């Protein structure tokens, strides 16, 4: 290898290390963490990531700065004669190997033996993340994108786990349909069924703290605030995770957040028992409507695998050959504004109305699952819609709310509106970073059920995101078979309310003022939860019943997916 080629390669390394150094700050700013599995995803979905960086940052300036830093590094190395010393060194290969080989062996051995979780020495997430090495964290995330519950988490016997689970799942209007210890299928009975059209709007990063009902003074969400007064308004609802795929998982599969990747992103996730299973039994045709390419985060394969018809931008990424469903492309002439993540919310809602019109002519009820993207960095949207600038979170929130209000206003003009129920809920909060490993306050999200044929009310009882759809089915008085973990909040006994909250590795159950937490080094912790700011205080004496209950939910959910017991066929 020539001297010139070695110098060229060294410059590429300088470019890589400097750019990675900058990326560490970006990841920390958005997620409050070192490189993790999100950074691994960024290697896979290059279109969205590159476009997002281009639209969020002054890319030409950043490239110029990077080139300048690389040139400066090169200049300093020449000034101090680094290259000259390297190329004139007469040390032979054998002597070099004497130093290099032990270091290489030591590095490889440590690479296999060391675990990123060894840096988690406290309950403070920020302290833990600051103590980690970014490059090592990235490699660790790449190697452990999925975590096996049985190998890493606290366990009880399967029979005990299912016994506790079945006792906790059963509600007053339900009965189990099998005596098998691991069969959670149960019949839910009711009377006078209603079968309206159902539109579920899942809003990107829509924290409860944006609403005036929870103390916000900036009037960012006047439309949602007004709709909440006219709806069933869930004021004490908690998201299961911190990513969109977790929200989708919670709202469709109604299952606690199993460790590692969301089920949405895992292989072999077709034909699971989901809300789509129940909807199709009621003769609904479910739609998944997304303004980007649903290839991102495996969304199309997941929703298509549950029988949803897909509407997305379709940038040429095909569905898996295993998926048998229809897919409709959002055409260029139907788009007025688009950024890295997809079309603006107004354009997306026009698609929802388009397919609602189509289905209403068939005299069958329709179901739409809409996933918005406007409230996502780079926070850009059409000009002239609101009185806040682009590029900032508050502006994106206010535009998101504006588009929602326009959607409802446009829907009211349609003949199908009177017989349509709208569920509007967040996928997760805008940020989850904070003092504790799991920050309960950063999982607090709003949800409404609008246009039901009953008086508006506030549901102030603790509710999990996985309970929202079963609660809707309860309001509609449906009789159906279910294997969902979610429960109808109105049929849940007082004192038995619970919420599931987790991140990639740490899982928890909130009940009353106690939060029980388990993690992938088989630790169990419990915390008292302050009623106002949801701050945590670790307790020394554990409530063993809650520990067993927490383990039973997560252990059985993981086991059921791993062994195919979640399948609907």
XYZ file of C-alpha atoms in Angstrom:
569
model
C 0.000 0.000 0.000
C 1.420 3.383 -1.009
C 2.036 6.311 1.263
C -0.666 8.318 -0.575
C -3.339 5.634 -0.116
C -2.523 5.337 3.593
C -2.884 9.076 4.029
C -6.226 8.962 2.148
C -7.532 6.170 4.374
C -6.448 8.069 7.474
C -8.460 11.085 6.302
C -11.535 8.889 5.893
C -11.088 7.708 9.479
C -10.778 11.294 10.681
C -13.985 12.176 8.808
C -15.785 9.186 10.348
C -14.699 9.856 13.937
C -15.471 13.583 13.791
C -18.928 13.025 12.245
C -19.719 10.304 14.797
C -18.651 12.704 17.547
C -21.236 15.212 16.240
C -23.902 12.490 15.955
C -23.444 11.649 19.646
C -24.672 15.128 20.530
C -27.646 14.833 18.174
C -28.706 11.470 19.608
C -28.335 12.840 23.140
C -30.355 15.948 22.303
C -33.273 13.924 20.932
C -33.257 10.799 23.102
C -31.216 11.636 26.213
C -28.992 8.608 25.635
C -25.799 7.352 24.042
C -25.986 5.429 20.777
C -28.547 2.670 21.171
C -30.872 0.528 19.056
C -32.344 3.713 17.520
C -28.939 4.501 16.039
C -28.847 0.964 14.624
C -32.205 1.612 12.951
C -30.752 4.740 11.386
C -28.373 2.539 9.399
C -31.335 0.654 7.934
C -33.773 3.430 7.004
C -31.366 5.692 5.147
C -33.920 7.734 3.144
C -35.809 9.029 6.176
C -32.659 9.587 8.210
C -30.642 11.393 5.520
C -33.619 13.567 4.579
C -34.353 14.339 8.221
C -30.741 15.437 8.810
C -30.829 17.507 5.622
C -34.061 19.242 6.657
C -33.194 19.652 10.341
C -29.653 21.006 10.090
C -27.633 23.333 7.782
C -25.989 20.391 6.042
C -23.686 22.372 3.678
C -22.307 24.285 6.668
C -21.830 21.093 8.680
C -20.016 19.413 5.786
C -17.795 22.469 5.411
C -16.988 22.396 9.138
C -16.211 18.661 8.975
C -13.905 19.183 5.988
C -12.210 22.034 7.853
C -11.684 19.872 10.941
C -10.282 17.017 8.860
C -7.941 19.463 7.063
C -6.863 20.935 10.400
C -6.138 17.463 11.759
C -4.099 16.653 8.647
C -2.200 19.947 8.949
C -1.369 19.343 12.614
C -0.167 15.810 11.887
C 2.135 17.122 9.165
C 3.385 19.956 11.371
C 4.358 17.530 14.097
C 5.792 15.143 11.489
C 3.455 12.287 12.400
C 3.366 10.889 8.861
C 7.124 11.244 8.433
C 7.800 9.370 11.666
C 5.363 6.605 10.735
C 6.706 6.014 7.237
C 10.384 6.242 8.255
C 10.039 3.870 11.197
C 12.220 0.775 10.637
C 10.635 -1.456 13.293
C 10.044 -4.882 11.705
C 6.763 -6.793 11.584
C 7.752 -9.243 14.332
C 8.476 -6.485 16.822
C 5.274 -4.624 15.903
C 3.301 -7.837 16.400
C 4.745 -8.189 19.885
C 2.813 -5.048 20.888
C -0.227 -5.320 18.617
C -1.304 -8.936 19.129
C -1.754 -8.795 22.959
C -3.749 -5.550 22.640
C -5.892 -7.082 19.878
C -6.551 -10.239 21.925
C -7.361 -8.191 25.015
C -9.754 -6.004 22.993
C -11.564 -8.974 21.410
C -11.939 -10.806 24.739
C -13.306 -7.688 26.445
C -15.630 -7.136 23.497
C -17.250 -10.504 24.139
C -17.190 -10.400 27.939
C -18.198 -6.806 28.650
C -21.857 -5.854 28.559
C -23.193 -2.344 28.100
C -25.590 -2.883 30.992
C -22.616 -3.092 33.402
C -22.554 0.729 33.226
C -26.047 0.927 34.712
C -24.989 1.530 38.284
C -27.887 3.722 39.474
C -31.563 4.533 39.012
C -30.565 7.748 37.274
C -30.754 7.251 33.498
C -28.638 10.315 32.687
C -25.813 9.210 35.002
C -25.873 5.718 33.495
C -25.755 6.994 29.928
C -22.966 9.508 30.628
C -20.839 6.666 31.951
C -21.062 4.712 28.694
C -18.874 4.747 25.611
C -20.821 5.726 22.500
C -19.053 3.378 20.075
C -19.341 0.419 22.453
C -23.028 1.253 23.044
C -23.637 1.215 19.303
C -22.035 -2.216 18.835
C -23.877 -3.549 21.897
C -27.209 -2.346 20.487
C -26.436 -3.946 17.134
C -25.703 -7.275 18.840
C -28.726 -7.279 21.165
C -31.560 -5.814 19.127
C -33.814 -8.457 20.641
C -33.713 -9.706 24.223
C -34.795 -13.159 25.305
C -36.987 -12.865 28.399
C -36.209 -16.328 29.704
C -32.453 -15.758 29.606
C -32.278 -12.267 31.082
C -35.334 -11.464 33.233
C -36.722 -12.676 36.565
C -39.057 -15.656 36.226
C -41.627 -17.677 38.062
C -43.033 -21.039 36.940
C -45.178 -20.873 33.797
C -48.182 -22.347 35.597
C -47.962 -19.776 38.370
C -47.463 -16.962 35.848
C -50.523 -17.951 33.834
C -52.592 -18.489 36.964
C -51.853 -14.944 38.169
C -52.358 -13.528 34.675
C -55.735 -15.177 34.118
C -56.938 -14.010 37.499
C -55.999 -10.428 36.641
C -57.326 -10.397 33.074
C -60.836 -11.690 33.766
C -63.596 -9.061 33.985
C -67.156 -9.296 35.233
C -68.654 -9.741 31.742
C -66.122 -12.378 30.629
C -65.601 -16.130 30.897
C -62.652 -18.266 29.809
C -63.396 -20.524 26.857
C -60.784 -23.189 27.698
C -59.537 -24.973 30.796
C -55.935 -25.100 29.486
C -53.645 -23.330 31.912
C -51.968 -21.235 29.184
C -55.058 -20.344 27.123
C -56.195 -16.776 27.848
C -59.084 -16.778 25.328
C -62.222 -15.428 26.906
C -65.713 -14.523 25.746
C -66.798 -10.940 26.375
C -70.581 -10.579 26.532
C -72.750 -7.516 26.064
C -76.067 -6.386 24.607
C -77.341 -3.977 21.944
C -74.204 -3.798 19.838
C -73.325 -0.641 17.960
C -71.253 -0.939 14.786
C -70.200 2.564 13.754
C -67.283 3.349 11.510
C -64.109 3.718 13.585
C -61.233 6.096 12.848
C -58.159 5.848 15.079
C -55.842 8.856 14.758
C -52.440 8.150 16.297
C -50.569 11.434 16.708
C -46.791 11.446 16.669
C -45.104 12.495 19.965
C -48.213 14.143 21.425
C -47.505 14.561 25.140
C -50.274 15.342 27.600
C -48.263 18.388 28.699
C -49.142 20.149 25.414
C -52.839 20.370 26.404
C -54.417 23.163 28.404
C -56.261 20.507 30.440
C -52.884 19.558 31.927
C -51.690 23.080 32.604
C -50.201 24.265 29.311
C -50.588 28.056 28.977
C -49.419 28.447 25.357
C -52.760 27.528 23.691
C -51.080 25.070 21.342
C -54.016 22.671 21.052
C -57.331 24.593 20.938
C -58.992 21.989 18.703
C -58.000 18.994 20.805
C -58.951 20.888 23.968
C -62.441 21.543 22.567
C -62.871 17.972 21.302
C -61.881 16.673 24.739
C -64.812 18.554 26.281
C -67.166 16.809 23.850
C -65.673 13.321 24.222
C -64.761 10.479 26.494
C -61.505 12.010 27.716
C -58.839 9.777 29.262
C -56.866 12.024 31.612
C -54.726 9.378 33.350
C -53.478 7.316 30.400
C -49.884 6.090 29.973
C -48.006 5.017 26.849
C -46.237 1.678 27.008
C -43.021 2.935 25.414
C -41.050 5.743 23.845
C -41.290 4.952 20.132
C -44.016 4.912 17.483
C -43.832 1.148 17.007
C -44.535 0.684 20.726
C -47.663 2.809 20.429
C -48.788 0.825 17.399
C -48.134 -2.419 19.249
C -50.144 -1.240 22.257
C -53.105 -0.044 20.188
C -53.332 -3.076 17.874
C -52.018 -6.050 19.856
C -52.975 -4.645 23.287
C -50.004 -6.371 24.891
C -47.375 -5.193 27.419
C -44.085 -4.002 25.878
C -41.950 -7.131 25.635
C -38.170 -6.545 25.956
C -36.006 -5.615 23.008
C -37.620 -4.559 19.778
C -41.340 -3.974 19.453
C -43.257 -6.913 17.988
C -44.048 -4.605 15.057
C -40.385 -4.848 14.017
C -39.802 -8.537 14.666
C -39.937 -11.417 12.192
C -42.814 -13.902 12.193
C -45.337 -11.324 13.383
C -48.099 -12.105 10.877
C -51.579 -13.385 11.778
C -51.391 -12.412 15.448
C -54.515 -12.042 17.551
C -55.114 -8.294 17.379
C -57.913 -5.759 17.266
C -58.013 -6.520 13.518
C -59.049 -10.104 14.358
C -62.041 -8.767 16.284
C -62.837 -6.136 13.653
C -62.836 -8.625 10.793
C -65.219 -10.863 12.745
C -67.518 -7.825 12.895
C -67.157 -7.449 9.081
C -64.930 -4.358 9.197
C -62.131 -3.903 6.652
C -59.207 -2.287 8.493
C -57.002 0.307 6.775
C -53.517 1.459 7.757
C -52.922 4.994 6.454
C -49.426 6.471 6.713
C -47.908 9.513 5.024
C -44.427 8.082 4.537
C -43.258 4.736 3.204
C -44.539 2.075 5.583
C -41.381 0.080 4.934
C -39.941 2.195 7.743
C -39.901 0.257 11.033
C -41.508 -2.751 9.260
C -44.933 -1.107 9.613
C -46.343 -2.335 6.295
C -45.368 -5.949 6.882
C -46.847 -5.812 10.375
C -50.156 -4.183 9.476
C -50.440 -6.095 6.210
C -49.752 -9.282 8.143
C -52.784 -8.589 10.325
C -55.000 -8.043 7.265
C -54.934 -4.245 7.020
C -55.230 -2.612 3.616
C -52.233 -0.270 3.295
C -52.229 3.323 2.078
C -48.771 4.937 1.997
C -46.282 6.813 -0.182
C -44.734 3.562 -1.500
C -41.270 4.703 -2.552
C -40.511 1.346 -4.139
C -39.951 -0.781 -1.030
C -42.024 -3.923 -1.591
C -44.035 -5.891 0.918
C -42.836 -9.304 1.971
C -44.073 -12.046 -0.361
C -45.763 -13.614 2.680
C -48.093 -10.626 3.038
C -51.344 -10.910 1.102
C -53.097 -7.563 1.162
C -53.887 -4.552 -1.009
C -51.594 -1.535 -1.061
C -52.527 1.879 -2.455
C -49.945 4.535 -3.205
C -50.458 8.182 -2.264
C -49.754 9.895 -5.598
C -47.542 12.958 -6.044
C -50.482 15.066 -7.232
C -52.246 14.363 -3.909
C -49.404 15.906 -1.910
C -49.149 19.626 -1.156
C -46.305 19.369 1.387
C -43.850 16.656 2.344
C -40.737 16.299 4.487
C -38.398 13.442 5.379
C -41.016 11.488 7.303
C -43.971 11.893 5.005
C -46.767 14.123 3.825
C -48.241 16.791 6.070
C -51.153 15.911 8.316
C -53.676 17.805 6.183
C -52.790 15.712 3.129
C -52.872 12.548 5.234
C -56.379 13.302 6.509
C -57.526 13.869 2.932
C -56.455 10.293 2.238
C -58.467 9.122 5.229
C -61.556 10.901 3.915
C -60.956 9.535 0.410
C -60.986 5.919 1.586
C -63.796 6.550 4.052
C -65.892 7.797 1.128
C -64.960 4.689 -0.842
C -65.865 2.265 1.959
C -69.068 4.072 2.929
C -70.453 3.337 -0.529
C -70.100 -0.388 0.124
C -72.564 -0.255 3.041
C -70.026 -1.925 5.344
C -68.454 -0.323 8.416
C -64.872 0.814 7.958
C -61.914 1.035 10.327
C -58.957 3.340 9.723
C -55.698 3.446 11.668
C -54.018 6.752 10.778
C -50.410 7.490 11.775
C -49.413 11.172 11.580
C -45.867 12.545 11.217
C -46.015 16.376 11.248
C -45.113 16.539 14.942
C -41.697 15.021 14.262
C -38.376 16.694 13.705
C -37.630 18.662 11.448
C -41.028 20.137 12.548
C -41.883 21.494 9.097
C -45.385 22.013 7.676
C -47.236 24.155 5.101
C -46.850 27.909 5.425
C -49.683 30.218 6.399
C -51.581 27.781 8.613
C -50.666 28.880 12.133
C -49.015 31.825 13.870
C -45.826 30.028 14.987
C -42.630 29.495 12.968
C -41.473 26.199 11.527
C -38.543 24.208 12.840
C -39.599 24.196 16.503
C -41.650 21.686 18.482
C -44.357 24.166 19.569
C -45.054 25.133 15.970
C -45.342 21.487 14.944
C -47.723 20.771 17.829
C -49.941 23.714 16.908
C -49.996 22.726 13.218
C -50.797 19.121 14.174
C -53.734 20.400 16.202
C -54.825 22.711 13.368
C -54.843 19.800 10.899
C -56.833 17.631 13.321
C -59.459 20.346 13.722
C -59.733 20.726 9.946
C -60.083 16.955 9.554
C -62.993 16.785 11.973
C -64.595 19.831 10.317
C -64.267 18.232 6.860
C -65.554 14.891 8.141
C -68.679 16.561 9.540
C -69.675 17.417 5.965
C -69.785 13.732 5.026
C -72.859 11.505 5.245
C -70.879 8.879 7.146
C -69.855 11.255 9.953
C -72.914 10.706 12.175
C -72.127 7.011 12.306
C -68.381 7.352 12.869
C -66.445 7.266 16.130
C -63.029 8.946 16.314
C -60.300 7.789 18.683
C -57.477 10.346 18.918
C -54.433 9.252 20.912
C -50.670 9.789 21.030
C -48.195 7.059 20.127
C -45.788 8.236 22.853
C -44.536 11.404 24.504
C -42.280 13.982 22.898
C -39.325 13.070 25.133
C -38.578 10.387 27.695
C -35.249 11.623 29.039
C -35.084 12.484 32.716
C -33.767 11.564 36.124
C -35.016 7.968 36.384
C -34.468 4.967 34.173
C -38.187 5.031 33.479
C -39.768 8.454 33.796
C -43.457 7.881 34.379
C -44.423 11.500 33.767
C -42.818 11.239 30.312
C -45.298 8.498 29.370
C -48.435 10.500 30.163
C -50.469 10.868 26.951
C -53.983 12.100 26.131
C -56.727 10.120 24.410
C -60.310 10.869 23.455
C -63.202 8.894 22.002
C -65.239 11.423 20.058
C -68.750 11.199 18.589
C -70.045 8.345 20.713
C -73.770 8.263 21.291
C -73.509 9.200 24.955
C -72.648 12.129 27.164
C -69.043 13.349 27.400
C -67.125 12.301 30.495
C -63.629 12.285 31.911
C -61.994 8.962 32.741
C -59.631 9.850 35.558
C -58.793 6.263 36.492
C -55.305 4.936 35.758
C -55.396 3.462 32.241
C -52.805 1.739 30.082
C -52.461 2.434 26.371
C -53.271 -1.260 25.811
C -56.702 -0.697 27.426
C -57.917 1.948 24.987
C -59.319 -0.300 22.252
C -60.964 -2.822 24.649
C -62.552 0.178 26.396
C -63.880 1.392 23.027
C -65.355 -2.059 22.358
C -66.987 -1.812 25.768
C -68.614 1.516 24.891
C -69.913 -0.104 21.692
C -71.361 -3.034 23.709
C -69.593 -5.661 21.642
C -69.776 -9.381 22.263
C -66.519 -10.957 21.103
C -63.771 -13.460 21.841
C -60.497 -11.958 22.987
C -56.929 -12.953 23.764
C -55.825 -9.377 24.302
C -54.078 -8.277 27.491
C -55.958 -4.974 27.431
C -59.031 -4.494 29.609
C -62.157 -2.353 29.437
C -61.446 0.336 32.031
C -65.151 0.601 32.850
C -65.299 -3.108 33.721
C -62.097 -3.008 35.785
C -62.625 -3.175 39.529
C -61.600 -0.152 41.549
C -58.056 -0.653 42.816
C -57.116 -3.068 40.014
C -56.179 -0.378 37.493
C -52.610 -0.711 36.174
C -50.366 0.679 33.466
C -47.455 -0.952 31.661
C -44.428 1.254 31.054
C -41.126 0.170 29.585
C -38.126 1.035 27.496
C -35.851 -1.168 25.469
C -34.561 -3.164 28.458
C -36.429 -2.090 31.587
C -40.075 -3.066 32.135
C -42.521 -1.932 34.764
C -46.042 -2.028 36.134
C -47.689 0.953 37.809
C -50.502 0.273 40.262
C -51.804 2.889 42.663
C -48.700 4.575 44.126
C -46.262 1.695 43.524
C -44.126 1.105 40.457
C -42.586 -2.357 40.119
C -39.599 -2.553 37.772
C -37.681 -5.514 36.320
C -34.650 -5.502 34.026
C -32.318 -7.698 31.996
C -29.940 -8.496 34.818
C -32.834 -10.027 36.771
C -33.140 -7.152 39.202
C -36.479 -6.303 40.773
C -37.038 -2.832 42.215
C -40.056 -1.060 43.612
C -40.677 2.650 43.946
C -43.300 4.821 45.537
C -44.694 7.316 43.027
C -45.385 10.920 43.998
C -48.945 11.900 43.013
C -48.012 15.246 41.440
C -44.784 14.985 39.434
C -44.622 11.137 39.371
C -41.132 11.216 40.879
C -39.843 7.924 42.275
C -38.479 6.876 45.637
C -37.073 3.349 45.919
C -38.459 1.227 48.738
C -36.627 -1.551 50.577
C -39.557 -3.824 51.427
C -41.198 -5.198 48.301
C -44.843 -5.994 47.731
C -44.283 -9.578 46.559
C -47.790 -9.907 45.085
C -47.088 -6.973 42.768
C -43.683 -8.419 41.891
C -45.312 -11.717 40.862
C -48.026 -9.899 38.937
C -45.479 -7.786 37.048
C -43.418 -10.836 36.139
C -46.520 -12.796 35.105
C -47.573 -10.168 32.548
C -44.173 -9.752 30.897
C -43.109 -13.394 31.122
C -46.292 -14.741 29.538
C -46.424 -12.046 26.844
C -42.848 -12.853 25.819
C -43.456 -16.600 25.949
C -46.673 -16.363 23.927
C -45.032 -14.451 21.087
C -41.880 -16.583 21.076
C -43.833 -19.866 20.933
C -46.529 -18.778 18.489
C -49.353 -18.624 21.032
C -50.292 -15.095 19.941
C -51.287 -16.381 16.513
C -54.941 -16.023 15.598
C -54.876 -18.998 13.207
